[in-house]
Short mmCIF file of C-alpha atoms in Angstrom, two decimals:
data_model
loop_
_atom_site.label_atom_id
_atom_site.label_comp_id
_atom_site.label_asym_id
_atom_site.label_seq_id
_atom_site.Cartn_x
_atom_site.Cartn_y
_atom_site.Cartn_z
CA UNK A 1 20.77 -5.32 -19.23
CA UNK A 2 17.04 -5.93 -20.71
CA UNK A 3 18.29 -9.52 -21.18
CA UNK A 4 19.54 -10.01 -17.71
CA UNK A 5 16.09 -8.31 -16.35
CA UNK A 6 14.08 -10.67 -18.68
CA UNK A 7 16.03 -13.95 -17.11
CA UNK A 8 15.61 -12.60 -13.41
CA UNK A 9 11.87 -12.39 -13.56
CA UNK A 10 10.95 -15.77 -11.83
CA UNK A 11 8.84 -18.42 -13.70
CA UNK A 12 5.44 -17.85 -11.69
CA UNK A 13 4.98 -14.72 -13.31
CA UNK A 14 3.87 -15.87 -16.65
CA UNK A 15 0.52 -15.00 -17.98
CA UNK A 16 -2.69 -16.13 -16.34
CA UNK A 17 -3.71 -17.22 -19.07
CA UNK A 18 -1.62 -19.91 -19.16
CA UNK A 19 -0.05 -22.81 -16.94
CA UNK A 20 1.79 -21.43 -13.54
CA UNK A 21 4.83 -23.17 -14.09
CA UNK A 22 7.24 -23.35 -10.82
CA UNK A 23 9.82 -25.12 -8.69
CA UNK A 24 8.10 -27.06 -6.19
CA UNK A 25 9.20 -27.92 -2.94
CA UNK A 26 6.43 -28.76 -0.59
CA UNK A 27 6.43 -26.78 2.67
CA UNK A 28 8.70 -24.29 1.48
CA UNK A 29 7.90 -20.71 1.69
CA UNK A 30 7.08 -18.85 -1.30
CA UNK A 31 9.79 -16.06 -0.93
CA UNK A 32 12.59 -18.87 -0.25
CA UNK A 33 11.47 -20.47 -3.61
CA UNK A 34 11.61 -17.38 -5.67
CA UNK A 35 15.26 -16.00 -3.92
CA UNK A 36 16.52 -19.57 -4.99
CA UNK A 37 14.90 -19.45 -7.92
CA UNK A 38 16.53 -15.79 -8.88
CA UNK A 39 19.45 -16.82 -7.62
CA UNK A 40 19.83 -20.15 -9.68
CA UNK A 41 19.21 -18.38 -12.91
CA UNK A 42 21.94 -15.61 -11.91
CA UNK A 43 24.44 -18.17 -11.11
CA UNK A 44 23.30 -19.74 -14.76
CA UNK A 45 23.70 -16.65 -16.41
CA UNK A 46 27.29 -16.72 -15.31
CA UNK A 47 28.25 -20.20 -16.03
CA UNK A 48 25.96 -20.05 -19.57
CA UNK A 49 25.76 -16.19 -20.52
CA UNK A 50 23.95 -14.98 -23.45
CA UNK A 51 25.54 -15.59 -27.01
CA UNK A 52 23.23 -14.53 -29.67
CA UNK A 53 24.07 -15.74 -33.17
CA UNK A 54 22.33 -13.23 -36.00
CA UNK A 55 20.93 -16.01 -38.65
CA UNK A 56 19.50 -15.88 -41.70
CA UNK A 57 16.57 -17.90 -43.05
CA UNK A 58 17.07 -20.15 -46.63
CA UNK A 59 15.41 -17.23 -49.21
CA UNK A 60 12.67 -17.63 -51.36
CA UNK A 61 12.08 -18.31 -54.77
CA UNK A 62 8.97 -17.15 -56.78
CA UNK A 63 9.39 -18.55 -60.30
CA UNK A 64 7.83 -16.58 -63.41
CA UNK A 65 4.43 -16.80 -64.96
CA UNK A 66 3.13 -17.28 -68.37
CA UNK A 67 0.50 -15.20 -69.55
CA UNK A 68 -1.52 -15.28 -72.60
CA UNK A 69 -3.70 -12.96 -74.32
CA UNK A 70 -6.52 -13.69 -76.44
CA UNK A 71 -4.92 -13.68 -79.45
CA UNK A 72 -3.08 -16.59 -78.34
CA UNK A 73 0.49 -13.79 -77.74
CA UNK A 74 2.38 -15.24 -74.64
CA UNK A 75 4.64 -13.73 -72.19
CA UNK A 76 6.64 -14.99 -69.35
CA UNK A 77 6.55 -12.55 -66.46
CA UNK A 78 10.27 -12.81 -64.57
CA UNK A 79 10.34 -14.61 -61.41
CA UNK A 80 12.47 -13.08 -58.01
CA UNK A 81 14.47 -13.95 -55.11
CA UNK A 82 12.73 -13.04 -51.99
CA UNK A 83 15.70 -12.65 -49.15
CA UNK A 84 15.37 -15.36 -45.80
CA UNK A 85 14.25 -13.66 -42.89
CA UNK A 86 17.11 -12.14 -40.31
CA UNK A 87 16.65 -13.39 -36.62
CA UNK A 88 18.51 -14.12 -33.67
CA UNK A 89 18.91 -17.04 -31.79
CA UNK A 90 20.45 -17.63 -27.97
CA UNK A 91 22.47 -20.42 -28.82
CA UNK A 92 22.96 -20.83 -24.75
CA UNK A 93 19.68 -20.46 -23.63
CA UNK A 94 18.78 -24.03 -23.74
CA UNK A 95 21.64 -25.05 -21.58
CA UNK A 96 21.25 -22.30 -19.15
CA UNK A 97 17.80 -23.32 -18.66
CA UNK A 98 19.63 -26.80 -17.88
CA UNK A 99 22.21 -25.12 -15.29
CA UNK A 100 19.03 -23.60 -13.57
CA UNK A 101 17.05 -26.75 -13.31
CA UNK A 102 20.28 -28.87 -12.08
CA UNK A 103 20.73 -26.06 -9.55
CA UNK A 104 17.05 -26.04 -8.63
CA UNK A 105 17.12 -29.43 -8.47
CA UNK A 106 20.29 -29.67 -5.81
CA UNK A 107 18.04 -27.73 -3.64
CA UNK A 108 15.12 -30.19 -3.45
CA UNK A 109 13.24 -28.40 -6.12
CA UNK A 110 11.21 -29.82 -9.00
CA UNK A 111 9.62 -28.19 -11.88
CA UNK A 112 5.84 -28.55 -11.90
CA UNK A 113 3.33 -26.29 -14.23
CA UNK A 114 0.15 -25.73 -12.87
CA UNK A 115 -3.47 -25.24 -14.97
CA UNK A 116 -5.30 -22.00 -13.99
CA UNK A 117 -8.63 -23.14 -11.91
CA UNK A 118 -11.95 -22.83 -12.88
CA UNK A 119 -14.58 -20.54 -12.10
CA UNK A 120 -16.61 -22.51 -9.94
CA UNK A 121 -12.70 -23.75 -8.19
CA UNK A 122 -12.04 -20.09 -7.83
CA UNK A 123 -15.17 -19.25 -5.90
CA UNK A 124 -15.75 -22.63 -3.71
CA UNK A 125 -12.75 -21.18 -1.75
CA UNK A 126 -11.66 -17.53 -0.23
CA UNK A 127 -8.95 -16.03 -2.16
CA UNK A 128 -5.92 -16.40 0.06
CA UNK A 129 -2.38 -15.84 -1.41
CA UNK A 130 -0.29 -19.00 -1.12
CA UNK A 131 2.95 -18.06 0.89
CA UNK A 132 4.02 -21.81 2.15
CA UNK A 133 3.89 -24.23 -1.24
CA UNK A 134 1.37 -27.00 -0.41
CA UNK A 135 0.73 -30.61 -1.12
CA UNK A 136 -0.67 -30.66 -4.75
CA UNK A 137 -2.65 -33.46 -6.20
CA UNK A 138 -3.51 -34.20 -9.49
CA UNK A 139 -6.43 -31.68 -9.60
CA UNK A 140 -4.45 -28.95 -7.84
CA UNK A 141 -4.35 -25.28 -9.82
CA UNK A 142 -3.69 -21.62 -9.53
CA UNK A 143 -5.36 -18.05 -9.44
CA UNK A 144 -3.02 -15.35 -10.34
CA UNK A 145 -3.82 -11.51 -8.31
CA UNK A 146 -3.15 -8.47 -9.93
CA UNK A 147 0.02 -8.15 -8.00
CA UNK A 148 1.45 -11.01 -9.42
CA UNK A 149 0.94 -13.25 -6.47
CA UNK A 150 -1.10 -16.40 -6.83
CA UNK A 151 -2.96 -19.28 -4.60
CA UNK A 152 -2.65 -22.66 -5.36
CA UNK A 153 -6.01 -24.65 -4.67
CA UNK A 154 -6.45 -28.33 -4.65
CA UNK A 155 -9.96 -29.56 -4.47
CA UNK A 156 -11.28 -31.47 -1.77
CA UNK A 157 -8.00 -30.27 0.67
CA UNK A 158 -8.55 -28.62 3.47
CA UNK A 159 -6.46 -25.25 3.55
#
C-alpha cells in the first residue's frame, strides 16, 4: 500500500528545490493533467506491478597488515571479509515508468521539467496559481506554494 501511495503522487510534487518535472499539454487544465496523470500510472501499476528483487552487493576484502616493532619483531595482523551491502531493487520500475509515458503520450502529453525561477522572476509578476498549462518558452519556470500548487512564469509573456 505505501508503494502504491508513493507511485500515485503525481510528478509536480517534487521538491522545490529542484526541477518541476510534468506532462505538458498546452491549454490543458491543470486538474485534467494530474487525473490523467494518476490515472496513467495506475493503469501502469497494473500492466508493470512492483517486483522487488532483495540483492546483495560483491563483499569486501580488507587484507592484513604487517607491523614491526623496534626491535625489528614483525607481525602480520589477519585481514577480514566485510559482507556486500543488502538492498532492494524494483526490477519493473523502469518499464512502468515506460507504460506511463507511452500512455501519457497517447493523450497528447509530453514530459517537460521545469527550473525553479529566480528571485527577481518570482517578484516581477503576482503570484497566481497556474490552473490552464501555458505556452512555455525556453526561459519559462516554476514557483511551488505551500500547498503544493505551482505557477509557471515565462518572461516577457503576457499572462
Amino acid at each position: 500500500m505505501k508503494t502504491l501511495l508513493r507511485l500515485l503522487v503525481p510528478l509536480m510534487l517534487l521538491s522545490t528545490c529542484g526541477p518541476l518535472s510534468l506532462y505538458y499539454r498546452e491549454g490543458e487544465s491543470v486538474s485534467k493533467m494530474q487525473r490523467e496523470t494518476t490515472q496513467c500510472q495506475v493503469d501502469a501499476l497494473k500492466d508493470a506491478p512492483v517486483a522487488n528483487q532483495v540483492r546483495q552487493s560483491p563483499p569486501t576484502y580488507w587484507p592484513g597488515r604487517t607491523h614491526c616493532d623496534s626491535n625489528g619483531r614483525c607481525y602480520r595482523s589477519g585481514g577480514w571479509w566485510q559482507p556486500g551491502q543488502i538492498y532492494t531493487v524494483d526490477v519493473n520500475q523502469g518499464l512502468r515508468s515506460t507504460v506511463e509515458a507511452q500512455c501519457m503520450a497517447a493523450k497528447g502529453y509530453r514530459p517537460v521539467s521545469l527550473p525553479p525561477c529566480k528571485q527577481n522572476v518570482k517578484s516581477s509578476v503576482p503570484a497566481v496559481r497556474t490552473t490552464t498549462l501555458p505556452p512555455l518558452g525556453t526561459a519559462s519556470c516554476f514557483v511551488k506554494f505551500d500547498d503544493g500548487s505551482f505557477q509557471i512564469i515565462t518572461p516577457g509573456q503576457a499572462g
